[in-house]
Coordinates of C-alpha atoms (C1' of nucleotides) in Angstrom, one line a residue:
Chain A
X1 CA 27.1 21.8 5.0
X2 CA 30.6 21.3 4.3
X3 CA 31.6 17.3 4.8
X4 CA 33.4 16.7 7.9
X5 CA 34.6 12.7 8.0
X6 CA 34.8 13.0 12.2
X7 CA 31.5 15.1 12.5
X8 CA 28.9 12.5 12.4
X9 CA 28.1 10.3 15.6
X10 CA 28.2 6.5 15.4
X11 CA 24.8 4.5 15.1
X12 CA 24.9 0.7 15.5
X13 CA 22.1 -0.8 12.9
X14 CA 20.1 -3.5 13.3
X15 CA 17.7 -5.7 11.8
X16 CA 14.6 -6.7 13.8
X17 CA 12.3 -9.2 12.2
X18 CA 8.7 -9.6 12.2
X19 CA 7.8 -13.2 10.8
X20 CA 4.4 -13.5 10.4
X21 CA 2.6 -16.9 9.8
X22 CA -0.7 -18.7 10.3
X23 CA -1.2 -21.6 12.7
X24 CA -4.3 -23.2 14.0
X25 CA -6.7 -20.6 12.2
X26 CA -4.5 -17.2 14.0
X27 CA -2.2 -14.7 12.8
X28 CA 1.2 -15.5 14.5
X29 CA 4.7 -13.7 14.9
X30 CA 7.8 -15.1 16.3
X31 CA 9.2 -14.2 18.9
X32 CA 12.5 -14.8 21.2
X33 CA 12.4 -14.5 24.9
X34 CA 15.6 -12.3 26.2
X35 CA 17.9 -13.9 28.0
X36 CA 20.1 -10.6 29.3
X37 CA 19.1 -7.4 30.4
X38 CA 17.3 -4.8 29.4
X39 CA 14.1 -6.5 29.3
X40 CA 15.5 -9.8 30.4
X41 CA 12.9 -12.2 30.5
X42 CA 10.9 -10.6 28.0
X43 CA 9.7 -11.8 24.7
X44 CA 10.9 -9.5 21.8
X45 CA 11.2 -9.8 18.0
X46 CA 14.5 -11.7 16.8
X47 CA 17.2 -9.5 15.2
X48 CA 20.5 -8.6 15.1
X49 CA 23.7 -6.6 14.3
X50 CA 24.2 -5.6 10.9
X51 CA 27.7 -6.4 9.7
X52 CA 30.3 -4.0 8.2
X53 CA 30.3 -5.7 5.2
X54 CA 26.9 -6.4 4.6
X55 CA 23.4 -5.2 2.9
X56 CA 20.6 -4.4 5.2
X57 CA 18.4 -7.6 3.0
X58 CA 21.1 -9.9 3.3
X59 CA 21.3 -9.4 7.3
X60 CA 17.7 -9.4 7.3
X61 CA 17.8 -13.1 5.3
X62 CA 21.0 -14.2 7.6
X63 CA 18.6 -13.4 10.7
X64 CA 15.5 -15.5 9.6
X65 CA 17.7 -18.2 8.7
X66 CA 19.3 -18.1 11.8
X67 CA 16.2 -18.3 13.7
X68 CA 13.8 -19.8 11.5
X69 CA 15.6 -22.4 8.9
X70 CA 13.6 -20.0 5.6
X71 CA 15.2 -19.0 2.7
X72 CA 14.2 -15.4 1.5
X73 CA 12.2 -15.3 -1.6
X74 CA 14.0 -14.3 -4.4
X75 CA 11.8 -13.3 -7.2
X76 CA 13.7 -13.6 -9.4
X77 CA 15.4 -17.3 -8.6
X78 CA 13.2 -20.7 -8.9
X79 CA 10.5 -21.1 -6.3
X80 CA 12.5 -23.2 -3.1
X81 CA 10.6 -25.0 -1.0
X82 CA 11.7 -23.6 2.5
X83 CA 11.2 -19.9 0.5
X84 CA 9.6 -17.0 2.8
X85 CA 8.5 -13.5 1.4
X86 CA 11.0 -10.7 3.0
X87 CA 10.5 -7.2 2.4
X88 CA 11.8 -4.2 4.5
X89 CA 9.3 -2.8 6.7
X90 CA 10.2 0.2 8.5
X91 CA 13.1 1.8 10.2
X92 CA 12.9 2.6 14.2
X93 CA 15.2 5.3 15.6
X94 CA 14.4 7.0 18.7
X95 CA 17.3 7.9 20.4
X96 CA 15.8 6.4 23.6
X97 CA 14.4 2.9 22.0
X98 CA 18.0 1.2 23.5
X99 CA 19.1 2.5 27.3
X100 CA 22.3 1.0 26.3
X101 CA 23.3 3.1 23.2
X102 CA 21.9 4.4 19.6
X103 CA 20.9 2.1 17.9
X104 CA 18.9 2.2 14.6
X105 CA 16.9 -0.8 13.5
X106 CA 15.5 -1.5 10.3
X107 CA 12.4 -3.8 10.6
X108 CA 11.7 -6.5 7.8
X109 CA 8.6 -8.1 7.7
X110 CA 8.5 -11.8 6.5
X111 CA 5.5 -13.7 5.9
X112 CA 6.2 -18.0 5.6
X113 CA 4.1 -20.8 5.4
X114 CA 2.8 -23.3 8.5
X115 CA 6.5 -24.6 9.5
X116 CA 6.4 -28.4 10.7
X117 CA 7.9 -27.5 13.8
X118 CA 8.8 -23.8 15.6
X119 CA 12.9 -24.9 16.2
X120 CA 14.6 -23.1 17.9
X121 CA 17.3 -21.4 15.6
X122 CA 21.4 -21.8 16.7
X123 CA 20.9 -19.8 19.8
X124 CA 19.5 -22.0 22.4
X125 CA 17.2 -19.2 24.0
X126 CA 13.7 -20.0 23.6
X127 CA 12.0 -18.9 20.4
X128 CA 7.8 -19.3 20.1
X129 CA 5.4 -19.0 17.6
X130 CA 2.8 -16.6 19.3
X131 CA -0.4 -15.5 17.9
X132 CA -0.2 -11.7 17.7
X133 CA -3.6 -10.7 19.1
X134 CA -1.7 -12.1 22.3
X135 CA 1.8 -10.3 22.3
X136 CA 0.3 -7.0 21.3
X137 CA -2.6 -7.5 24.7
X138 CA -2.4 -4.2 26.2
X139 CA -2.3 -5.4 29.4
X140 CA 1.6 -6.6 31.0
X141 CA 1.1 -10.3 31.5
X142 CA 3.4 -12.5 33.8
X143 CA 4.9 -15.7 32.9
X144 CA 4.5 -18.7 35.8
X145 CA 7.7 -17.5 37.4
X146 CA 6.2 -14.2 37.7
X147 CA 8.6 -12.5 35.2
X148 CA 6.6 -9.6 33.0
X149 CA 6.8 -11.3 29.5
X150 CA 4.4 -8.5 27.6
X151 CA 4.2 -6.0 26.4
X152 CA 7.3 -6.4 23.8
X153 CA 10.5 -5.5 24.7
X154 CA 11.8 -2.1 23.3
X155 CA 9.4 -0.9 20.8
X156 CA 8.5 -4.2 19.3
X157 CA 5.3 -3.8 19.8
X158 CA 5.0 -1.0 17.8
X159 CA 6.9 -2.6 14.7
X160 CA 4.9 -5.4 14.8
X161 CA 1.9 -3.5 14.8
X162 CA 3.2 -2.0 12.2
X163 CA 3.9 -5.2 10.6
X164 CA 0.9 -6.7 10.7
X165 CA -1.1 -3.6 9.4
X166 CA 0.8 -4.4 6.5
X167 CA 0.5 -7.6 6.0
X168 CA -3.1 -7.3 6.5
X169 CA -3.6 -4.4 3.9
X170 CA -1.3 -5.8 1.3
X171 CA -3.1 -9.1 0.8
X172 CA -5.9 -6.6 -0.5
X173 CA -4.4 -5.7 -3.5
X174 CA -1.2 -8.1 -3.7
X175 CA -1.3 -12.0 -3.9
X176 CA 0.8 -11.9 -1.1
X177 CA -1.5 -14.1 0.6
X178 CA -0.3 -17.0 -0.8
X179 CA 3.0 -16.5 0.8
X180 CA 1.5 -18.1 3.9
X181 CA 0.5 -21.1 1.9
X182 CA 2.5 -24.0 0.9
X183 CA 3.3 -24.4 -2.6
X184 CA 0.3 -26.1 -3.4
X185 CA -2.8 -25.4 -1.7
X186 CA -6.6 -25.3 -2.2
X187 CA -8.7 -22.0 -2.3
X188 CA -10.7 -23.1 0.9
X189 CA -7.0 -23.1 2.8
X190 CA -6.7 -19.4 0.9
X191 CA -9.6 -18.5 2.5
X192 CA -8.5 -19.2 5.6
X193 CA -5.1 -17.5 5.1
X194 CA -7.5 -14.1 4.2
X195 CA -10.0 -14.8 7.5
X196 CA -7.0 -15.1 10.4
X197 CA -4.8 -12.7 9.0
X198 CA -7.9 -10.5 8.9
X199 CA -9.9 -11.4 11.1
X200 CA -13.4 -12.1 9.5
X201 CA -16.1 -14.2 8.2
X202 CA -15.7 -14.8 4.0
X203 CA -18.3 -15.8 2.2
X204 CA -17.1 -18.8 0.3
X205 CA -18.6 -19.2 -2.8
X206 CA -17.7 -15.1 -3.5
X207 CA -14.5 -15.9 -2.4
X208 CA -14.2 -18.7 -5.2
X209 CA -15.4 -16.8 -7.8
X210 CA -13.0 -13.7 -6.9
X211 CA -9.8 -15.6 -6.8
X212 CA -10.4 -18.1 -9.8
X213 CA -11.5 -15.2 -11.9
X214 CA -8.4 -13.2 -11.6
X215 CA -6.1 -14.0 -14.0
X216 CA -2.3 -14.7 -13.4
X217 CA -3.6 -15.3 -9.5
X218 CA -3.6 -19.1 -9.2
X219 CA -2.5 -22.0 -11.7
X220 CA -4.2 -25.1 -11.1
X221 CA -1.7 -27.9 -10.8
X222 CA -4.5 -31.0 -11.8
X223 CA -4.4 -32.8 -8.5
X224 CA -6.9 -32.2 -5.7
X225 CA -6.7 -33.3 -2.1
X226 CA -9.3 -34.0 0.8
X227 CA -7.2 -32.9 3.6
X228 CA -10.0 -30.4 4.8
X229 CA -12.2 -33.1 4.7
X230 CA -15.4 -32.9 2.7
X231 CA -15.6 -33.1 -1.2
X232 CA -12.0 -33.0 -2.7
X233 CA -10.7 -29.5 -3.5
X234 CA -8.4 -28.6 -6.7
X235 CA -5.2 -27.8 -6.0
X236 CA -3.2 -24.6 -7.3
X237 CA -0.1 -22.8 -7.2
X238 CA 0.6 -19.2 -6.8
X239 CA 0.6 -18.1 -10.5
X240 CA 2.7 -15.0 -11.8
X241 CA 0.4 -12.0 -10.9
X242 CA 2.0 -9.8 -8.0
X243 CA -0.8 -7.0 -8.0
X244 CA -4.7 -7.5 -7.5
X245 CA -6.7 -5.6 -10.2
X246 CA -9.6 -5.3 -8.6
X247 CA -8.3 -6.0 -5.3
X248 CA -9.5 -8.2 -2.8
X249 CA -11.8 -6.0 -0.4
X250 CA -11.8 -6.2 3.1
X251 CA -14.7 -6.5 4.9
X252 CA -15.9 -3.8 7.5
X253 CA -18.2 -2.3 10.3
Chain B
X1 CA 24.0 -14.6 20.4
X2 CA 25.2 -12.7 23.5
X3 CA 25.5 -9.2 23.5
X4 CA 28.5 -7.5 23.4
X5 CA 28.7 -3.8 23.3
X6 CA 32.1 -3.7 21.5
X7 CA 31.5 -6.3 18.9
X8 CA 29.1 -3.7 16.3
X9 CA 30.7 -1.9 13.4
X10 CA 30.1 1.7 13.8
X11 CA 27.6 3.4 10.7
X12 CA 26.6 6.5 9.8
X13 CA 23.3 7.5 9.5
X14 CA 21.5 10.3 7.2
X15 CA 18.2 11.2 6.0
X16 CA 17.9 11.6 2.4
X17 CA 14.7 13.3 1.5
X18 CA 12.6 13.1 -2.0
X19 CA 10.3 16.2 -2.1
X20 CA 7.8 16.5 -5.2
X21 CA 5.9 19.5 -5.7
X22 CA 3.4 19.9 -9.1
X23 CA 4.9 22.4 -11.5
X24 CA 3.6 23.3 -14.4
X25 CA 1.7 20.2 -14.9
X26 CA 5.0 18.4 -14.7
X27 CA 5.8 16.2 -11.4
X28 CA 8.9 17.3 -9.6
X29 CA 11.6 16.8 -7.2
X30 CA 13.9 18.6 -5.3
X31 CA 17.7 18.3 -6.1
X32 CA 20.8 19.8 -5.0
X33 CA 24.3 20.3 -6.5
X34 CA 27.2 18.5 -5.1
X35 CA 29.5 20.9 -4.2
X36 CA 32.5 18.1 -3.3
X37 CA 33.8 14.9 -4.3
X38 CA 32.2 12.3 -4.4
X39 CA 30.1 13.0 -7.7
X40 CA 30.9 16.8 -7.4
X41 CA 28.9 18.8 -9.6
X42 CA 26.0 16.0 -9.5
X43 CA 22.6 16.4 -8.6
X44 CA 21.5 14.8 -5.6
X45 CA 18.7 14.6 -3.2
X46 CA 19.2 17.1 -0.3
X47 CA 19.7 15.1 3.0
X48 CA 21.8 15.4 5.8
X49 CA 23.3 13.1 9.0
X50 CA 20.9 12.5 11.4
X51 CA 22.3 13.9 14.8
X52 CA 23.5 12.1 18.3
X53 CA 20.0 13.1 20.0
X54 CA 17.5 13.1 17.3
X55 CA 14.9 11.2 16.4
X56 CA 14.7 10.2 12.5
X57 CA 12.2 12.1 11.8
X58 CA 13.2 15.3 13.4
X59 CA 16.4 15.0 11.0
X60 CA 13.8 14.7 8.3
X61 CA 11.7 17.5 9.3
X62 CA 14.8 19.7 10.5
X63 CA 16.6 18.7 6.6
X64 CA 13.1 19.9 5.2
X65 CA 13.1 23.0 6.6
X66 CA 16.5 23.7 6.1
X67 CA 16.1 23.7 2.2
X68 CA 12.7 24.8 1.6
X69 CA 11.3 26.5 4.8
X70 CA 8.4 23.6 4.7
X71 CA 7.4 22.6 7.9
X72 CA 6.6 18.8 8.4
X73 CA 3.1 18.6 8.9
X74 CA 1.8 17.0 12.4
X75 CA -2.0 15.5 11.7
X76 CA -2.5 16.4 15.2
X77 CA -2.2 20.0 14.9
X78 CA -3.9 22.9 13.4
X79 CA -3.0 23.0 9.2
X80 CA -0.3 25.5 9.0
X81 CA -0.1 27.0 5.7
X82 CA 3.8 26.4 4.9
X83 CA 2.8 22.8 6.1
X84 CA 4.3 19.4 4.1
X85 CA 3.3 15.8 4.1
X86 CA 6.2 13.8 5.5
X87 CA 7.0 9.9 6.0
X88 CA 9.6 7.9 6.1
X89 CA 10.0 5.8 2.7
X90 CA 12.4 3.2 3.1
X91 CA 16.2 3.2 4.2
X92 CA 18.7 2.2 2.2
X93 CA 22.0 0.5 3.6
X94 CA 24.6 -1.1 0.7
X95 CA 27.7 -1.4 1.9
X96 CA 29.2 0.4 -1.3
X97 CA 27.1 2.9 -1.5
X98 CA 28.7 6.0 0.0
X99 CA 32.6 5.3 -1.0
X100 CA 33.6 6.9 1.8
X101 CA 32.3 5.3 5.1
X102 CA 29.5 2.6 5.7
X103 CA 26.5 5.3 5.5
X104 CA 22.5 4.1 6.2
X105 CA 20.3 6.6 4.6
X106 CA 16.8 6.4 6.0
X107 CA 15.0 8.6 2.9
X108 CA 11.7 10.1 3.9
X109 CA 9.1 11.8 0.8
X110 CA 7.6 14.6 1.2
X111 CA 4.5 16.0 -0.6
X112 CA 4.3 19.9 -0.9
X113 CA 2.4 22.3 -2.8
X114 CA 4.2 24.5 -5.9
X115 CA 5.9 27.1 -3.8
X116 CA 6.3 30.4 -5.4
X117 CA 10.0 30.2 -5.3
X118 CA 12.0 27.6 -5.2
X119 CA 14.6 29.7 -2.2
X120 CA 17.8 27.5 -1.7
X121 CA 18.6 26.9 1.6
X122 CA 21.1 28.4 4.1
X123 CA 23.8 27.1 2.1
X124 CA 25.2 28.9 -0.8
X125 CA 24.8 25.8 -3.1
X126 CA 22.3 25.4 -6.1
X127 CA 18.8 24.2 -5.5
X128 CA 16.3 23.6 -7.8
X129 CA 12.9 22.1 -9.0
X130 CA 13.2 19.2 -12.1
X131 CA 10.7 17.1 -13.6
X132 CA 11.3 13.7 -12.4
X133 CA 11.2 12.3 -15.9
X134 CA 14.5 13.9 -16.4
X135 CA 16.7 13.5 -12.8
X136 CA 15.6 10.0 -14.2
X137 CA 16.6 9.8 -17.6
X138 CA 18.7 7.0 -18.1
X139 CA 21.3 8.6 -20.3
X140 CA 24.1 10.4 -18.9
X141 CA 23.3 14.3 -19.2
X142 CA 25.8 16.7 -19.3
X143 CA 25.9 20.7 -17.9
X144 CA 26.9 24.0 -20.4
X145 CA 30.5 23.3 -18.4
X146 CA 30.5 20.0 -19.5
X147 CA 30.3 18.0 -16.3
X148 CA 27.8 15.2 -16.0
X149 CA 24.9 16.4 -13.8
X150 CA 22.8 13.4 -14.6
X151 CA 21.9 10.6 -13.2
X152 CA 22.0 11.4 -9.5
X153 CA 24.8 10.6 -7.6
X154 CA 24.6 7.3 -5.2
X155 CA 22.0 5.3 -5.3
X156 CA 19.3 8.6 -5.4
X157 CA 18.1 7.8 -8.6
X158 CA 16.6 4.6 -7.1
X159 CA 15.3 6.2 -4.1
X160 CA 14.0 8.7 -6.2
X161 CA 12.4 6.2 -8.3
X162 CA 10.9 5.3 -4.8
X163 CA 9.6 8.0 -3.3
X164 CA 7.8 8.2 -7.1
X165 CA 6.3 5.0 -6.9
X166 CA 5.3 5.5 -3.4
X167 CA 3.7 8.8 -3.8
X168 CA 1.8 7.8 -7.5
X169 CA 0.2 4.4 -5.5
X170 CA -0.7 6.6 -2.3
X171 CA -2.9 8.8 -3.9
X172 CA -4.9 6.2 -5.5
X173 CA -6.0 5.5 -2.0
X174 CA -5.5 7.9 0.4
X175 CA -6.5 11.9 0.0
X176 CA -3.0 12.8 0.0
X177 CA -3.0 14.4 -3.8
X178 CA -4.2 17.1 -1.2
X179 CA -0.7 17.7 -0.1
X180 CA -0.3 18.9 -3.6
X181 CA -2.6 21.5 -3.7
X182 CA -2.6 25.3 -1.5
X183 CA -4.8 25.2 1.6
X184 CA -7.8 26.2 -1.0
X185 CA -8.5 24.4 -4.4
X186 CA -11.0 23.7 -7.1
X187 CA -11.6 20.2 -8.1
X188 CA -10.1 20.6 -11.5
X189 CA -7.1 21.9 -9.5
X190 CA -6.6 18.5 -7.5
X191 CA -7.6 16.8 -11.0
X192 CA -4.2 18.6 -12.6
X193 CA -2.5 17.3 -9.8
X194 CA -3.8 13.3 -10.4
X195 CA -3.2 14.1 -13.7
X196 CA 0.5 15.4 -13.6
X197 CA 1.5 12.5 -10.9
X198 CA 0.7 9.6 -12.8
X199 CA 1.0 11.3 -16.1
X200 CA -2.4 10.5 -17.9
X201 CA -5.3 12.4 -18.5
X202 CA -8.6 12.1 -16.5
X203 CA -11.8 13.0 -17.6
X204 CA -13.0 16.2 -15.7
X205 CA -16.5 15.2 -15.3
X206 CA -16.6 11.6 -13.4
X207 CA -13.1 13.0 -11.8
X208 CA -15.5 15.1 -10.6
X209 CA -18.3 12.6 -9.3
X210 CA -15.6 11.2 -7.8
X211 CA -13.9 13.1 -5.5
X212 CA -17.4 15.6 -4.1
X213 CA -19.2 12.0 -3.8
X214 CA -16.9 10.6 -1.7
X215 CA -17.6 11.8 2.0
X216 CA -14.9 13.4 3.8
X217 CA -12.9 14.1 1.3
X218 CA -13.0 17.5 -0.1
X219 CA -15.3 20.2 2.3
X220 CA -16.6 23.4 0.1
X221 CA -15.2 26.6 1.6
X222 CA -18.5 28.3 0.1
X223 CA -15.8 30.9 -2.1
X224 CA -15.2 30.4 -5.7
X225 CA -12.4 31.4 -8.1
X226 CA -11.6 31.8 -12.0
X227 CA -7.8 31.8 -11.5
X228 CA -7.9 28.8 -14.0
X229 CA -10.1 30.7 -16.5
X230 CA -13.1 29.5 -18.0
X231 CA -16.5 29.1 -15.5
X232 CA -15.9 29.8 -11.7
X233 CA -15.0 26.6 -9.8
X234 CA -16.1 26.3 -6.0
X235 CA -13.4 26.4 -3.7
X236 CA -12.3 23.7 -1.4
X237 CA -10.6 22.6 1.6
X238 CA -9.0 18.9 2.2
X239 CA -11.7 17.0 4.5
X240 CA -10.7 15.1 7.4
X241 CA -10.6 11.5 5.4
X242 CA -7.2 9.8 4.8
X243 CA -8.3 7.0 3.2
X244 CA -10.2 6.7 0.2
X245 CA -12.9 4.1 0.0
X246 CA -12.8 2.9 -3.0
X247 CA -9.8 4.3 -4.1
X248 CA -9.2 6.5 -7.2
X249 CA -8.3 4.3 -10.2
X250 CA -5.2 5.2 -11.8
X251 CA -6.1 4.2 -15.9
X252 CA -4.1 1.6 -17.6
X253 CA -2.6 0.7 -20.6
Chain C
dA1 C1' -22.1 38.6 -30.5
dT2 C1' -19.4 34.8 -30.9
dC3 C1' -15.9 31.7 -29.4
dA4 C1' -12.9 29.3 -26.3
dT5 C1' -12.4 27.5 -21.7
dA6 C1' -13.5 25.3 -17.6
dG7 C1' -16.9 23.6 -14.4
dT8 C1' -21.1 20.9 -13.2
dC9 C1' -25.1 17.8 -13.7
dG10 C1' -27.1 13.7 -16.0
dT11 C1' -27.7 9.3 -18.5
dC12 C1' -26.5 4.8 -20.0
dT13 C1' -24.0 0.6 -20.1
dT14 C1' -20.9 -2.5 -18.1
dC15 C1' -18.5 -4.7 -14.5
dC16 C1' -18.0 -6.2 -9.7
dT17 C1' -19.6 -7.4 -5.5
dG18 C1' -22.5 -9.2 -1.7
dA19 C1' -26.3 -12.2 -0.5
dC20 C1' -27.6 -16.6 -1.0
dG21 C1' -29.8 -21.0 -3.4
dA22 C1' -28.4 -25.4 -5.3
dT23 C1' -25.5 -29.2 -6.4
dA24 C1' -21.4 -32.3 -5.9
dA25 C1' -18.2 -35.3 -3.7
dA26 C1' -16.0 -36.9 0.1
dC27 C1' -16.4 -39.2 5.2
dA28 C1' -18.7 -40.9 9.6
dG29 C1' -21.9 -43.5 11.9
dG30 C1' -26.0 -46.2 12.3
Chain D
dC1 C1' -26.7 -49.0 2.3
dC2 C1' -28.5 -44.7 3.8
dT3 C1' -28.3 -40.4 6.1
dG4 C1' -26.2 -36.5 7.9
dT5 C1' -22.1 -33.5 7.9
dT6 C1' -18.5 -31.1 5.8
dT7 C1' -16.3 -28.7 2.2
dA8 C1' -16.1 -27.4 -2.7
dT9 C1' -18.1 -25.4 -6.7
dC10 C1' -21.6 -23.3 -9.9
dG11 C1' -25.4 -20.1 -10.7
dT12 C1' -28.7 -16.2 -10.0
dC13 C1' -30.0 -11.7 -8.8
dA14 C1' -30.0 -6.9 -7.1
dG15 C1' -27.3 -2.8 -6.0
dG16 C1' -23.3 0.2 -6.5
dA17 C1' -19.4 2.2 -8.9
dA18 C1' -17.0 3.5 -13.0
dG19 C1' -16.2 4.6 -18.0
dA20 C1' -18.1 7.0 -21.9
dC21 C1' -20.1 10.9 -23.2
dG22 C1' -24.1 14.5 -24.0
dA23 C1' -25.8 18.8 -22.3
dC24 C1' -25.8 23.0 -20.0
dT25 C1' -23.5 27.0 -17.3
dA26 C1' -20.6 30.9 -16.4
dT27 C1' -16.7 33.3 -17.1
dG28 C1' -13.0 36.0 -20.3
dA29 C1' -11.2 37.0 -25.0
dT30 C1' -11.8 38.6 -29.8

DNA sequence: ATCATAGTCGTCTTCCTGACGATAAACAGG
DNA sequence: CCTGTTTATCGTCAGGAAGACGACTATGAT
């Protein structure tokens, strides 16, 4: 097909953002409630335009900045304190997902520690930390002023869905997990990362055994702390391994 | 921020697809020859712009069948035998990337059996099969005319490099070396296939435990064949497992 | 007939996991 | 101080899966 400059039809491209995080023992996503039409009143997944002079990564990390306060990881840089893990998830482009125009969105997926407190980023729309098992209810739930505020807007329910499937299957083999720790943390608090994000029951002591045994996984750092209560726990850091040989399994049935 | 229809740079958006086939014991993809600037007379991956009213991928499908007369295949329908695997990869977005315009290129992979002939499409311009350890040589390569055909032109030796990685990890875990193979095959035949994908050699007897112990995966058609020489091999049909519990290890080292 | 080739079935050892007992070190409350 | 509770950590044992590899089978080629 010959190229024709004038011959192709104009997209706008977005970035939506699913940030995933662990509070209180459950899986959580933020999310921002709309504040104009379509789906005013609705909560959706933040995001934005991408600008005409920038990479699809770098609007993703402008976006959870914006609405978060994170830095985006960069593997390659020293470990930051207010660091998140940002990959690129999945790119959404029915013509139908915007009534207003085309618009393409590519989803990232960021997965961040416990923050202190969920603040509300530049905008002042509302913004919530919101365990996932609740925005992705089935059911269309109303807000006290009567206003539908699930399912999603758009098809965020969808890309988050598809955001937590991954999150959940790449803590099998990755030690992506630790991404929702802070930078120090205890293998009991590990275990818990593993049992919200996936829902289940781990046996401890197996659990021990498996993450203390892979090499590269954790670095002990010498101190210990109490603050689970009960007998003091070593601390660690995340160590250099990325991939999971064996890999964590997931229990079933 | 507030929305504000006028306020988003226009982009272009294409699909940009990596297909691999098995030939010859040698992985390979599916490249095109630049007929125009930019990069004329390089290789690239075929791909095309996504139209006004289609989905992304329909473009990918549509792009598919265009070149190779594949047709996507839809896991809810009956197997047709011209029938591909087909997913979206990842979407690539640098502003510099196409000097022309501000181009998104949402690249989809696609798995498809050794056709037996590698037909160019409806347009007059080269197509061909190559091993993907040479579209990703490193070193510049240069044609009998004395033009530079390698490395591929924009950023498609990266997405190649991609679609690679994504397909060598996915059949460690899913059944999808399937995709690879005719509707009919023996075990050694699907072995070839692990074999030429991630470039190592297996051996033939617990490759075999393997796959006929794992339920769901391969279902005996009750024919055999001797097209590879040697002993008759029992014939088989992909079963209706995607996922493979626990996976295929891909040797190290 | 003999050989080469490919497929299929077994055996053995090693490693990993799941189940679970036991001990250790903190805190709370009597 | 002693006891119960909580969490962490170490150890043991049985079962399953995988790597290494021997043995046998059924074709075609020489």
């Amino acid at each position: 097909m010959p190229y024709d400059p004038s011959a192709f039809p104009p997209f706008a491209v977005t970035v939506d953002l699913v940030v995933l995080t662990v509070r209180r023992h459950a899986l959580c996503a933020l999310a921002v409630r709309r504040g104009e039409a379509p789906y005013q009143g609705r909560w959706a997944l933040p995001g934005g335009f991408v600008r005409g002079d920038e990479d699809l990564t770098t609007a993703a990390a402008r976006e959870l900045a914006e609405e978060t306060g994170l830095n985006a990881h960069d593997p390659a840089g020293p470990v930051l304190p207010n660091a998140a893990h940002l990959e690129q998830l999945a790119t959404y482009g029915d013509p139908k997902r915007d009534p207003r125009m085309r618009v393409v969105s590519v989803a990232h997926l960021a997965l961040a520690p416990d923050l202190p407190a969920p603040r509300p980023g530049g905008d002042a729309h509302s913004v919530r930390w919101a365990p996932v098992e609740e925005l992705l209810d089935q059911e269309a739930g109303y807000g006290r002023d009567g206003e539908q505020v699930t399912p999603l807007a758009f098809d965020h329910a969808q890309i988050l869905a598809d955001g937590v499937e991954r999150a959940r299957s790449k803590i099998e083999y990755s030690s992506l997990a630790t991404a929702f720790c802070p930078q120090e943390f205890t293998v009991g608090e590990l275990r818990r990362v593993y049992e919200a994000v996936w829902g289940v029951a781990l046996d401890p002591r197996n659990f021990h055994r498996k993450v203390t045994g892979t090499p590269g996984f954790l670095v002990p750092t010498g101190g210990t702390t109490t603050r689970q209560g009960g007998r003091p726990a070593q601390l660690f850091r995340a160590g250099g391994a990325t991939l999971l040989n064996p890999p964590m399994l997931r229990p079933e049935a």
